[in-house]
Coordinates of C-alpha atoms in Angstrom, one line a residue:
Chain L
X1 CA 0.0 0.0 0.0
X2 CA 1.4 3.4 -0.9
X3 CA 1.2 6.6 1.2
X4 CA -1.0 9.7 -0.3
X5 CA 0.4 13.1 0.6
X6 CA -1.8 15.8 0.1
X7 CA 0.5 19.2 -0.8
X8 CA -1.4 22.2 0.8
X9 CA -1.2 25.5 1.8
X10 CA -4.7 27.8 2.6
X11 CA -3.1 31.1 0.5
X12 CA -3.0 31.1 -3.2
X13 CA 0.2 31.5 -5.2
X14 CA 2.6 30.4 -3.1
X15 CA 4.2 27.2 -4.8
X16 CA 1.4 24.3 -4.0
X17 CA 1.6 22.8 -7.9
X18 CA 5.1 23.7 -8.5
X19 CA 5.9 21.8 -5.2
X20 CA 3.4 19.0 -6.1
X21 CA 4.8 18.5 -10.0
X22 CA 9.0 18.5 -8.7
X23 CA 8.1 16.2 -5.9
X24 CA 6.1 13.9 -8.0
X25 CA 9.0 14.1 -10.4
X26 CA 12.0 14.3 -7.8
X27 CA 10.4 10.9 -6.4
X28 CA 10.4 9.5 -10.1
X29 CA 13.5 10.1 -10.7
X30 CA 14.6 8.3 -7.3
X31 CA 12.7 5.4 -9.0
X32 CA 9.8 5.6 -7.1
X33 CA 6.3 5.0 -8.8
X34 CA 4.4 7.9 -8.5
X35 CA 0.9 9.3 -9.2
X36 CA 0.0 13.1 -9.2
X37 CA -3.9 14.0 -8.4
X38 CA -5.0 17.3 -9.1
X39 CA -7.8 18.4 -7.1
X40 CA -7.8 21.7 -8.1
X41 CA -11.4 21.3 -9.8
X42 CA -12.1 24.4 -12.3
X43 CA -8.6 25.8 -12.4
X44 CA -6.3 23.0 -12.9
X45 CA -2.3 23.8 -13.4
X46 CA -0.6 20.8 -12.5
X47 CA -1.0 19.4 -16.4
X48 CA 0.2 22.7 -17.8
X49 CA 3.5 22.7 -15.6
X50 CA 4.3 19.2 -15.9
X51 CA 3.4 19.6 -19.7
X52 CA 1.0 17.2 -20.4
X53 CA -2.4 19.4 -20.9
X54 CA -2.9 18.0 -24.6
X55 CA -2.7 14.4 -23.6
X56 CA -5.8 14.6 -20.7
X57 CA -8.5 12.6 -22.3
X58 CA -10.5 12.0 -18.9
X59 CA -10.3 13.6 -15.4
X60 CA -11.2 13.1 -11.8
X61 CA -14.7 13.9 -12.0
X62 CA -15.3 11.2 -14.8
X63 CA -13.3 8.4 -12.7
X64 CA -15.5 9.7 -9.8
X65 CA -18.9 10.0 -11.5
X66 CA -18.0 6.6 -13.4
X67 CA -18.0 7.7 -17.0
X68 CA -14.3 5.7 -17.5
X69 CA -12.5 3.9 -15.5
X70 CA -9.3 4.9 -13.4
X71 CA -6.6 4.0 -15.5
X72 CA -8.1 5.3 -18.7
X73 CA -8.2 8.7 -16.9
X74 CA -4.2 8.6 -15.7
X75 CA -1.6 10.6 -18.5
X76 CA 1.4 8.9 -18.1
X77 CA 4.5 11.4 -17.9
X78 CA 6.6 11.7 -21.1
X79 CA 9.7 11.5 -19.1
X80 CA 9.0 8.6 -16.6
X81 CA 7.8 5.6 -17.2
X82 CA 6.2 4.8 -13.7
X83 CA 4.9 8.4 -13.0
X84 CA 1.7 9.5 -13.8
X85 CA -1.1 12.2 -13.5
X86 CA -4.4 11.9 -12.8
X87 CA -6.1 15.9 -13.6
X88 CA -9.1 17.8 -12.5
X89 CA -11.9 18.8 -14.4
X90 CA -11.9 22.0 -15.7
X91 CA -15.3 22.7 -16.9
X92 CA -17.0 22.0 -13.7
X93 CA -16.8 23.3 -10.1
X94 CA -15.3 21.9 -6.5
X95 CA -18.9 20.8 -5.3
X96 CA -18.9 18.4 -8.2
X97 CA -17.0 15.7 -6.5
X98 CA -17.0 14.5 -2.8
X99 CA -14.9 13.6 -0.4
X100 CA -15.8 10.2 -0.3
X101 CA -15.4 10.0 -3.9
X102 CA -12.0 11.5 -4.0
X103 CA -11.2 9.1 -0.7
X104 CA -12.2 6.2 -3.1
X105 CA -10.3 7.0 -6.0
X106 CA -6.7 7.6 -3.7
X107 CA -7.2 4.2 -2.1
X108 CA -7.6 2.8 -5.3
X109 CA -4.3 4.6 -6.5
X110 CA -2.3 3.6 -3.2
X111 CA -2.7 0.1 -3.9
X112 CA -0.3 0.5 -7.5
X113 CA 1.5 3.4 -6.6
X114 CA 4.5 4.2 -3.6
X115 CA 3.5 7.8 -3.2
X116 CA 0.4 10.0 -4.5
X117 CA 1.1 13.4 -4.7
X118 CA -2.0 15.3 -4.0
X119 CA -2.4 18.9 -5.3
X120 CA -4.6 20.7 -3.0
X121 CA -6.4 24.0 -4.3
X122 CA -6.3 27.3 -2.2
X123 CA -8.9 28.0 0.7
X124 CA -10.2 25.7 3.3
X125 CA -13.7 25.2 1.5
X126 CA -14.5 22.1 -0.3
X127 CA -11.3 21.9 -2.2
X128 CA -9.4 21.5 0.6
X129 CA -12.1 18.9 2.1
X130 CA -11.9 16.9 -1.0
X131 CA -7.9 17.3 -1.4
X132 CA -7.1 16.0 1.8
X133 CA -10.2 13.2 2.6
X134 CA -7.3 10.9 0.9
X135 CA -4.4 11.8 2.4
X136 CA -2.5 9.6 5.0
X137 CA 0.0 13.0 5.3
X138 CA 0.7 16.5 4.2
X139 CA 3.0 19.0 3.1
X140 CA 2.3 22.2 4.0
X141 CA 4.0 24.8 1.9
X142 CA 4.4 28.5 2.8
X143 CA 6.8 31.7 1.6
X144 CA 8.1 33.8 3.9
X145 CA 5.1 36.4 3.9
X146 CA 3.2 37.0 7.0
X147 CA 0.1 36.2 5.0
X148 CA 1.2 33.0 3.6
X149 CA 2.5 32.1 7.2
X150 CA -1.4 33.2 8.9
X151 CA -2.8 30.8 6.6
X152 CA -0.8 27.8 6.8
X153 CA -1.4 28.5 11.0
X154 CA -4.9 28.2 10.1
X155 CA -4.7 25.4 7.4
X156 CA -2.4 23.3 9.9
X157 CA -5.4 24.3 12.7
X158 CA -7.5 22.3 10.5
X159 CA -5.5 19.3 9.6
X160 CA -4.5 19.3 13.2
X161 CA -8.4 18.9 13.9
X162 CA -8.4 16.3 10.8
X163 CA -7.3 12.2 10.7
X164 CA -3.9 13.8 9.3
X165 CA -1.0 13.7 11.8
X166 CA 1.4 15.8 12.2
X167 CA 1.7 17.7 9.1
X168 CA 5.3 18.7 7.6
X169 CA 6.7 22.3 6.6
X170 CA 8.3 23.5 2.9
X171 CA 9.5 27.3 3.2
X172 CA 9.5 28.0 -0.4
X173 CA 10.4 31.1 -2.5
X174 CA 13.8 32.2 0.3
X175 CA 15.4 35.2 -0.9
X176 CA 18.8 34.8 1.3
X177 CA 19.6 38.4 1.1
X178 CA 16.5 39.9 1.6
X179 CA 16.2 37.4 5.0
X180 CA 20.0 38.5 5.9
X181 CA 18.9 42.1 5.7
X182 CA 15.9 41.3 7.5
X183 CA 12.8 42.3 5.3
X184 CA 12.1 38.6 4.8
X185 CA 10.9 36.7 8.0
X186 CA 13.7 34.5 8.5
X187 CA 13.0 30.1 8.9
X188 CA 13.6 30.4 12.4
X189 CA 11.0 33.1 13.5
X190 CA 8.4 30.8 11.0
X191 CA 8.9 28.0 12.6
X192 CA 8.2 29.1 16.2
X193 CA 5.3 30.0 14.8
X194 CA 3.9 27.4 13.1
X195 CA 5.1 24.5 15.6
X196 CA 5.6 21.8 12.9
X197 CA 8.6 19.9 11.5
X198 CA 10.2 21.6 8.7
X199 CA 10.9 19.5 6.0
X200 CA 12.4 21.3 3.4
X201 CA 13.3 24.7 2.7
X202 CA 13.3 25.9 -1.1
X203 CA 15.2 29.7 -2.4
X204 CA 13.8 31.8 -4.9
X205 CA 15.0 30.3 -8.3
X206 CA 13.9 32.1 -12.0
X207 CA 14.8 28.3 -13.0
X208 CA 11.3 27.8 -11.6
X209 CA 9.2 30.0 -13.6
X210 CA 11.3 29.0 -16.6
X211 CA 10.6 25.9 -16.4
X212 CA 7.0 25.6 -15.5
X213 CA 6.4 27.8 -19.0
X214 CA 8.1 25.2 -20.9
X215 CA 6.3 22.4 -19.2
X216 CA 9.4 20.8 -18.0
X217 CA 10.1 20.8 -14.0
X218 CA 12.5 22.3 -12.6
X219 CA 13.5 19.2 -10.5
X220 CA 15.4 17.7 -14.2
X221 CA 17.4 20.7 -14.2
X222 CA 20.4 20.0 -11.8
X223 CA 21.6 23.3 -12.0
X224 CA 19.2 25.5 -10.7
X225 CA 19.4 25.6 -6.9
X226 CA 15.7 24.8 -6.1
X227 CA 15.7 21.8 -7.9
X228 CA 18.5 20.3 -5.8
X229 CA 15.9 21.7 -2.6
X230 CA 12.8 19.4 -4.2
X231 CA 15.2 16.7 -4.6
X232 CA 16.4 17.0 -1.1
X233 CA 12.9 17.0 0.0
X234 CA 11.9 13.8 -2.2
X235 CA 14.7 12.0 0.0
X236 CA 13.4 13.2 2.9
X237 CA 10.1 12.2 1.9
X238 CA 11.6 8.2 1.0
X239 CA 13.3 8.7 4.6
X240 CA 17.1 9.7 3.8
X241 CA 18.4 12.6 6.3
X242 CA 19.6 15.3 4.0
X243 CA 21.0 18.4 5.9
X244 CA 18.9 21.6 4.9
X245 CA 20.1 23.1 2.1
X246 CA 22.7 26.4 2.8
X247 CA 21.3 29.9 1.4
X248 CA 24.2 31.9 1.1
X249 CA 25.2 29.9 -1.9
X250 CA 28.8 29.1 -0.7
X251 CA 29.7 25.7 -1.5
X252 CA 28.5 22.7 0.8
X253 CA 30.7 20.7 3.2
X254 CA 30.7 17.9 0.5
X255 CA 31.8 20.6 -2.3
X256 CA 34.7 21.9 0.0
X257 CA 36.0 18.4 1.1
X258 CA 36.0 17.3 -3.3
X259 CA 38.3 20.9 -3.5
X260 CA 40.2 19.5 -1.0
X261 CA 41.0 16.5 -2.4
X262 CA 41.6 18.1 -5.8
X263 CA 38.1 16.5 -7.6
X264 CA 36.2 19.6 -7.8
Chain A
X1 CA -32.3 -9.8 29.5
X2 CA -35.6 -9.3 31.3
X3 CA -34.3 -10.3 34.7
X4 CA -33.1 -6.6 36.4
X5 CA -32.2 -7.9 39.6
X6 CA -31.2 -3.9 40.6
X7 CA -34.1 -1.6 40.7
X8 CA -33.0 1.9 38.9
X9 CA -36.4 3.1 38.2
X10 CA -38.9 3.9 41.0
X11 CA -42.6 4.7 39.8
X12 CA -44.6 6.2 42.7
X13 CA -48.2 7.4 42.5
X14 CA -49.0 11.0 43.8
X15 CA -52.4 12.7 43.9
X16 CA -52.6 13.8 40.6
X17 CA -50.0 11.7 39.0
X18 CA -47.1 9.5 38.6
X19 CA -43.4 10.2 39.3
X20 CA -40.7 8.1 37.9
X21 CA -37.8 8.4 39.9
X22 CA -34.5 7.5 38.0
X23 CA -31.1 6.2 40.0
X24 CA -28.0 9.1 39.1
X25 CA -25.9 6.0 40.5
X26 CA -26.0 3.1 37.7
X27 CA -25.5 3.3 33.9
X28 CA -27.4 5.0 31.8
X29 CA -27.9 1.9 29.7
X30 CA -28.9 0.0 32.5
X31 CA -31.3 2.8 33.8
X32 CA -32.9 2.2 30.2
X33 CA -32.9 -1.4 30.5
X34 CA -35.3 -0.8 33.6
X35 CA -37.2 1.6 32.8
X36 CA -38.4 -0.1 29.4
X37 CA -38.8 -3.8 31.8
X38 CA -40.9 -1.6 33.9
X39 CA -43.1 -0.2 31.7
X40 CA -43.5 -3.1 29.4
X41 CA -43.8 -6.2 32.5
X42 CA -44.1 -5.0 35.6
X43 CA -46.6 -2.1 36.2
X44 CA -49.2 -3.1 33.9
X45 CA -52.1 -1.9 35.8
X46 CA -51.0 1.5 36.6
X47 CA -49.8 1.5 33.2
X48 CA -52.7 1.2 31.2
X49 CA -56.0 2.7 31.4
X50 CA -56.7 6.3 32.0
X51 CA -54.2 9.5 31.1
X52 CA -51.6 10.0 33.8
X53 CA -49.8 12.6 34.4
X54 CA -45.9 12.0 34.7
X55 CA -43.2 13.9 36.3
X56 CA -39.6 12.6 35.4
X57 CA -36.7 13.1 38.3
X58 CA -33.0 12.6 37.2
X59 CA -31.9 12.9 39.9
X60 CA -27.8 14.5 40.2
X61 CA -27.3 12.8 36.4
X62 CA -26.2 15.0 33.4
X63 CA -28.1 14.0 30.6
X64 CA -27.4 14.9 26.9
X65 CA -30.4 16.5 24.6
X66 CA -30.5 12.8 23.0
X67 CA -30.3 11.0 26.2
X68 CA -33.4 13.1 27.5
X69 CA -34.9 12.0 24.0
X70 CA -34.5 8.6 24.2
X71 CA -35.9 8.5 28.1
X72 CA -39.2 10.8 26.7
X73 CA -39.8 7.8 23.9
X74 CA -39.9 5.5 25.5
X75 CA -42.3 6.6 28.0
X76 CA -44.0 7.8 25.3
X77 CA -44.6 4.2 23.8
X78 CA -47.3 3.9 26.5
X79 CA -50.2 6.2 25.2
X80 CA -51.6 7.0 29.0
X81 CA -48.7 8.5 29.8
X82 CA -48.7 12.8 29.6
X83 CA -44.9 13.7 30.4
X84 CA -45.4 17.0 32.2
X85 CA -41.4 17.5 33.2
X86 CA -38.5 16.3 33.6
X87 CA -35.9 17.7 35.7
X88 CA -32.6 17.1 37.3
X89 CA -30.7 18.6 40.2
X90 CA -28.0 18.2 38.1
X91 CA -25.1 20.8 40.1
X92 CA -25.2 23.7 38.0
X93 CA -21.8 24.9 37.0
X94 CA -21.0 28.0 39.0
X95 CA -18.9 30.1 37.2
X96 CA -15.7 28.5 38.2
X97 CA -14.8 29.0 41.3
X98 CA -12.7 32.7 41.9
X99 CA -9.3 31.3 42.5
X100 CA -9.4 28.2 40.5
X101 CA -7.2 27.7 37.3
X102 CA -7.8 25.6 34.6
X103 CA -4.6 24.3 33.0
X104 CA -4.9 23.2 29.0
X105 CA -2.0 22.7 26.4
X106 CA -1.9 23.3 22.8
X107 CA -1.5 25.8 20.2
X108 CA -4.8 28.4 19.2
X109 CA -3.7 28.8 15.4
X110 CA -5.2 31.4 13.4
X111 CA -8.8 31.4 13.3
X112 CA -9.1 28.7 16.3
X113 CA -11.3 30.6 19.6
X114 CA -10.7 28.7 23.2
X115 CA -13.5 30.2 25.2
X116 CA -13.1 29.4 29.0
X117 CA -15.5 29.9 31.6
X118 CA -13.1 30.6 34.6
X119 CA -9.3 31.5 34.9
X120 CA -6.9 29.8 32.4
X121 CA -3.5 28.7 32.0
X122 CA -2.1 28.3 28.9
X123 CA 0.6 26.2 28.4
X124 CA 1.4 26.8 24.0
X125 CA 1.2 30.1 22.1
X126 CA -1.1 31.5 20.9
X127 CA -0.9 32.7 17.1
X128 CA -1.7 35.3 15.3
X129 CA -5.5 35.0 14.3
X130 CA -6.1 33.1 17.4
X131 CA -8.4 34.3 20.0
X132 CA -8.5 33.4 23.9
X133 CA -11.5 34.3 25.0
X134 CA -11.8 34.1 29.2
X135 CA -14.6 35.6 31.9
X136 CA -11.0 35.5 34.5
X137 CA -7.7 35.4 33.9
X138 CA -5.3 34.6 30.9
X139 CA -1.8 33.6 31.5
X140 CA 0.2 32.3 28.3
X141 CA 3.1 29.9 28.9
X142 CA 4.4 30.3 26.0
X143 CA 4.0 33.5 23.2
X144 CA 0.8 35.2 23.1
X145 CA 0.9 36.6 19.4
X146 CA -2.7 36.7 19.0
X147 CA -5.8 38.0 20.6
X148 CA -6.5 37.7 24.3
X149 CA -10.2 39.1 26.2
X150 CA -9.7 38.7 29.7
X151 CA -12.7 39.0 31.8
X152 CA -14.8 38.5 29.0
X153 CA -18.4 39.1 31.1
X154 CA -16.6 42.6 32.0
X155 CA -14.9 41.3 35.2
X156 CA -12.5 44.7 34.9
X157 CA -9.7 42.9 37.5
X158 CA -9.2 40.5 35.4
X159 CA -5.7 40.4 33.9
X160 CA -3.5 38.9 30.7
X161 CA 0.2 37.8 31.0
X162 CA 2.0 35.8 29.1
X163 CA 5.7 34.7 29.1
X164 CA 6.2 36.0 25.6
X165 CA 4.4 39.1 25.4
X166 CA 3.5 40.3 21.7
X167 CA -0.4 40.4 21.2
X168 CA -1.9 41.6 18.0
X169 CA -4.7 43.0 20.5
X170 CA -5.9 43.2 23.7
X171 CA -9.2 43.0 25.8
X172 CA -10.2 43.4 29.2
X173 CA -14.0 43.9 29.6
X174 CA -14.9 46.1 27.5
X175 CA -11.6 48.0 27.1
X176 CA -9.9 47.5 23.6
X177 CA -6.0 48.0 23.3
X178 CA -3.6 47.4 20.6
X179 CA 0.5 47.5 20.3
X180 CA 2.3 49.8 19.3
X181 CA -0.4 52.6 19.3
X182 CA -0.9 52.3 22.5
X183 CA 1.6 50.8 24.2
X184 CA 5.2 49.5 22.8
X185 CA 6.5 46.0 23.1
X186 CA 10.0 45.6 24.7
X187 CA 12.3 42.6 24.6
X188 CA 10.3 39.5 25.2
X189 CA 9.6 40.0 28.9
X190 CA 7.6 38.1 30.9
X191 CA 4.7 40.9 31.1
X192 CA 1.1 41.2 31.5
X193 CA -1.5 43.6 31.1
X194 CA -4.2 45.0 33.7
X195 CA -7.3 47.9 33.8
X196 CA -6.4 51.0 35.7
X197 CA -9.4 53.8 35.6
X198 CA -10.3 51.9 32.5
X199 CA -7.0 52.4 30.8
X200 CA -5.3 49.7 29.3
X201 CA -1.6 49.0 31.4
X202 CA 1.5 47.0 30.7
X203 CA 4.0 45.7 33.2
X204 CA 6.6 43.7 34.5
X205 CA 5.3 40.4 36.1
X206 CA 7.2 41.0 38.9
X207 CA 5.1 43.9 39.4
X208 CA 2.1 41.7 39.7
X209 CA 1.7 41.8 43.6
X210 CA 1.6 45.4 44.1
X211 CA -1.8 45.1 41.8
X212 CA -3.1 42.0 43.4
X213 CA -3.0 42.1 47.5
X214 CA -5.4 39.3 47.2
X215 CA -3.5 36.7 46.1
X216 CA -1.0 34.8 48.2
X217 CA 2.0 36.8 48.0
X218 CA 5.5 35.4 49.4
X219 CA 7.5 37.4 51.7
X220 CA 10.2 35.3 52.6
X221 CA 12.0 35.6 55.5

């Protein structure tokens, strides 16, 4: 049986489906067999940034509503061979599933795939019921805004109140110098706040945007600096203990020591 | 089943008409048991001919809306039977006793609300967007970020403290205070706030006796 982690975060805009597509793909490419869900009924993205919008034929609502069955509605990846996505309807609303029906459809995915990635929609109304009815765990993701960190306090309120246990934390979108210079609230002063476990922290990258445009995550791109944070956060996820990533952009303990020994 | 050997349910006849006394002791299940063995095998003659008034006692037992609900149907099964009250001398909660403090743990995230009846201790933060809502006393173990209303019922000694001191706003009664306007927050004190002539005040917790001679307040030697 696989686990189901539902990728959250209450604000909009703050990296929800970028974080879903590069962990679904970050755990491909650790050979893992993945599934993405999005639940993001009426505004779904995760297709467009993994770049597989013109090969959806069926979506959550049909598997849910019965009109095809579950593995005719999942797009395989063009990249991977064992990650796929299964994407929301866009022509109808969030009321047009249930929980139950969304609960269904991940325990049906769990039983052929390690880890389902689900990508939750903004707000705590029946999006977020729906997204996380499935889930065994979640991610919540926040920036380092005061806005973004007020609604993960209240979306981890609610999971707290929820069958989910013990949500974990992504700081995404870390601007080192602006947190140096102290107009960015730093990890630290987030964390007291919050109160959860931080799994992974993720800088500001224009690799991101980049890449989501071209329908290509920004995980398969080694050199951009976020993509090395998803894929530290994918290990975590697979249970590896990868040391947080260092902001100021000097090179690691692990670069130094292959300068040291002449292979850098 | 059928066989009750305890008796829960006493059924005595008064002038103008019946009162079914029910134990506070036993079960509630088994206090159901007896009463529907009474009414169904026992007690047939009483039970059956002309309208009755009834009068339901409780006794000290709490009962739920539902619990109530189930003891009314099945006493309304027999068609004689008018149910004029039911009552219960259930001890009603007097607003928690002056000096008493209620302990709890946790962490009031944004948009959570603990209400307490009484004075509190907090042990946990409270965020920003959460609300403690109390008719006494707040003290925070922990950083109060959010929103505190001490003496909620406009008790106007009531006070808020908290071991991290940064509130997004204060309330004591019915007097409204928020940082920095009104008052500035210093390095992460131990502080709390109190009324004076219906002014909002901050200070030091070790200033705490000289506003409350009631408490016990240690000397030393």
């Amino acid at each position: 049986m696989g686990e189901a982690i539902v990728v959250t975060s209450g604000k909009g805009g703050v990296g929800k489906t970028t974080t879903s597509a590069n962990l679904g793909t970050a755990l491909a490419l650790l050979g893992r067999k993945v599934c993405m869900v999005d639940t993001d009924i009426g505004l779904r993205n995760l297709d467009v940034v993994m770049g597989l919008e013109n090969r959806i034929i069926y979506d959550l609502c049909d598997v849910a509503d019965g009109r095809c069955r579950l593995n005719q509605a999942l797009v395989k990846d063009k990249r991977f061979e064992e990650l796929y996505m299964l994407p929301a309807a866009q022509t109808k609303d969030k009321n047009a599933i249930s929980p139950e029906q969304v609960r269904d459809i991940i325990l049906e995915l769990k039983k052929e795939f390690e880890y389902v990635i689900i990508d939750c929609p903004a707000g705590i109304e029946q999006g977020f019921k729906n997204a996380i009815a499935g889930a065994d765990q979640a991610i919540v993701v926040t920036t380092p805004e005061n806005a973004a960190v007020r609604d993960a306090d209240r979306i981890i309120g609610l999971l707290e109140n929820s069958h989910i246990e013990s949500p974990k934390l992504v700081i995404n979108r870390i601007r080192h110098n602006m947190v140096k210079s102290g107009e960015m609230l730093d990890i630290d002063e987030i964390i007291q706040v919050l109160a959860i476990d931080l799994i992974g922290i993720v800088p500001d990258d224009e690799h991101v945007i980049k890449a989501a445009n071209s329908g290509e995550p920004t995980v398969m791109n080694p050199d951009s600096r976020a993509a090395i944070a998803y894929r530290n956060i994918a290990r975590r996820i697979v249970g590896d203990t990868v040391p947080l990533m260092l902001l100021d952009g000097k090179p690691g303990m692990f670069k130094r020591m292959k300068k040291f020994f002449g292979m850098g | 089943m059928g066989t009750t050997k305890q008796h829960h349910v006493t059924i005595k006849g008064m002038k103008d008409g019946l009162v079914f006394l029910l134990d506070d002791t036993c079960e509630f299940t088994a206090l159901i048991q007896d009463l529907q063995y009474k009414l169904e095998h026992s007690h047939q003659n009483i039970l059956t001919g002309p309208i009755m008034h009834v009068d339901v006692k409780l006794g000290a037992r709490a009962v739920s809306d539902a619990e109530k609900e189930e003891i009314l149907n099945i006493l309304k099964q027999k068609g004689n039977l008018l149910i004029r009250s039911i009552e219960s001398d259930e001890p009603v909660n007097v607003s928690a006793s002056e000096n008493e403090m209620k302990i709890m743990t946790g962490v009031v995230r944004s948009g959570q609300v603990l209400h307490h009846v009484g004075n509190l201790l907090f042990l946990g933060d409270v965020n920003p967007g959460g609300t403690v809502n109390c008719t006494g006393d707040i003290y925070v173990m922990g950083a109060l970020r959010g929103t505190a209303h001490a003496g909620f019922e406009g008790n106007v000694d009531a006070i808020i403290a908290a071991s991290y001191f940064s509130p997004t706003q204060l309330r004591i009664a019915d007097v409204i205070s928020r940082p920095p306007d009104e008052w500035e927050i210093k390095e992460s004190n131990m502080e709390f706030a109190y009324l004076q002539e219906g002014n909002m005040q901050i200070d030091k917790i070790q200033n705490i006796a000289r506003l409350r001679k009631d408490t016990h307040i240690f000397k030393g030697v």
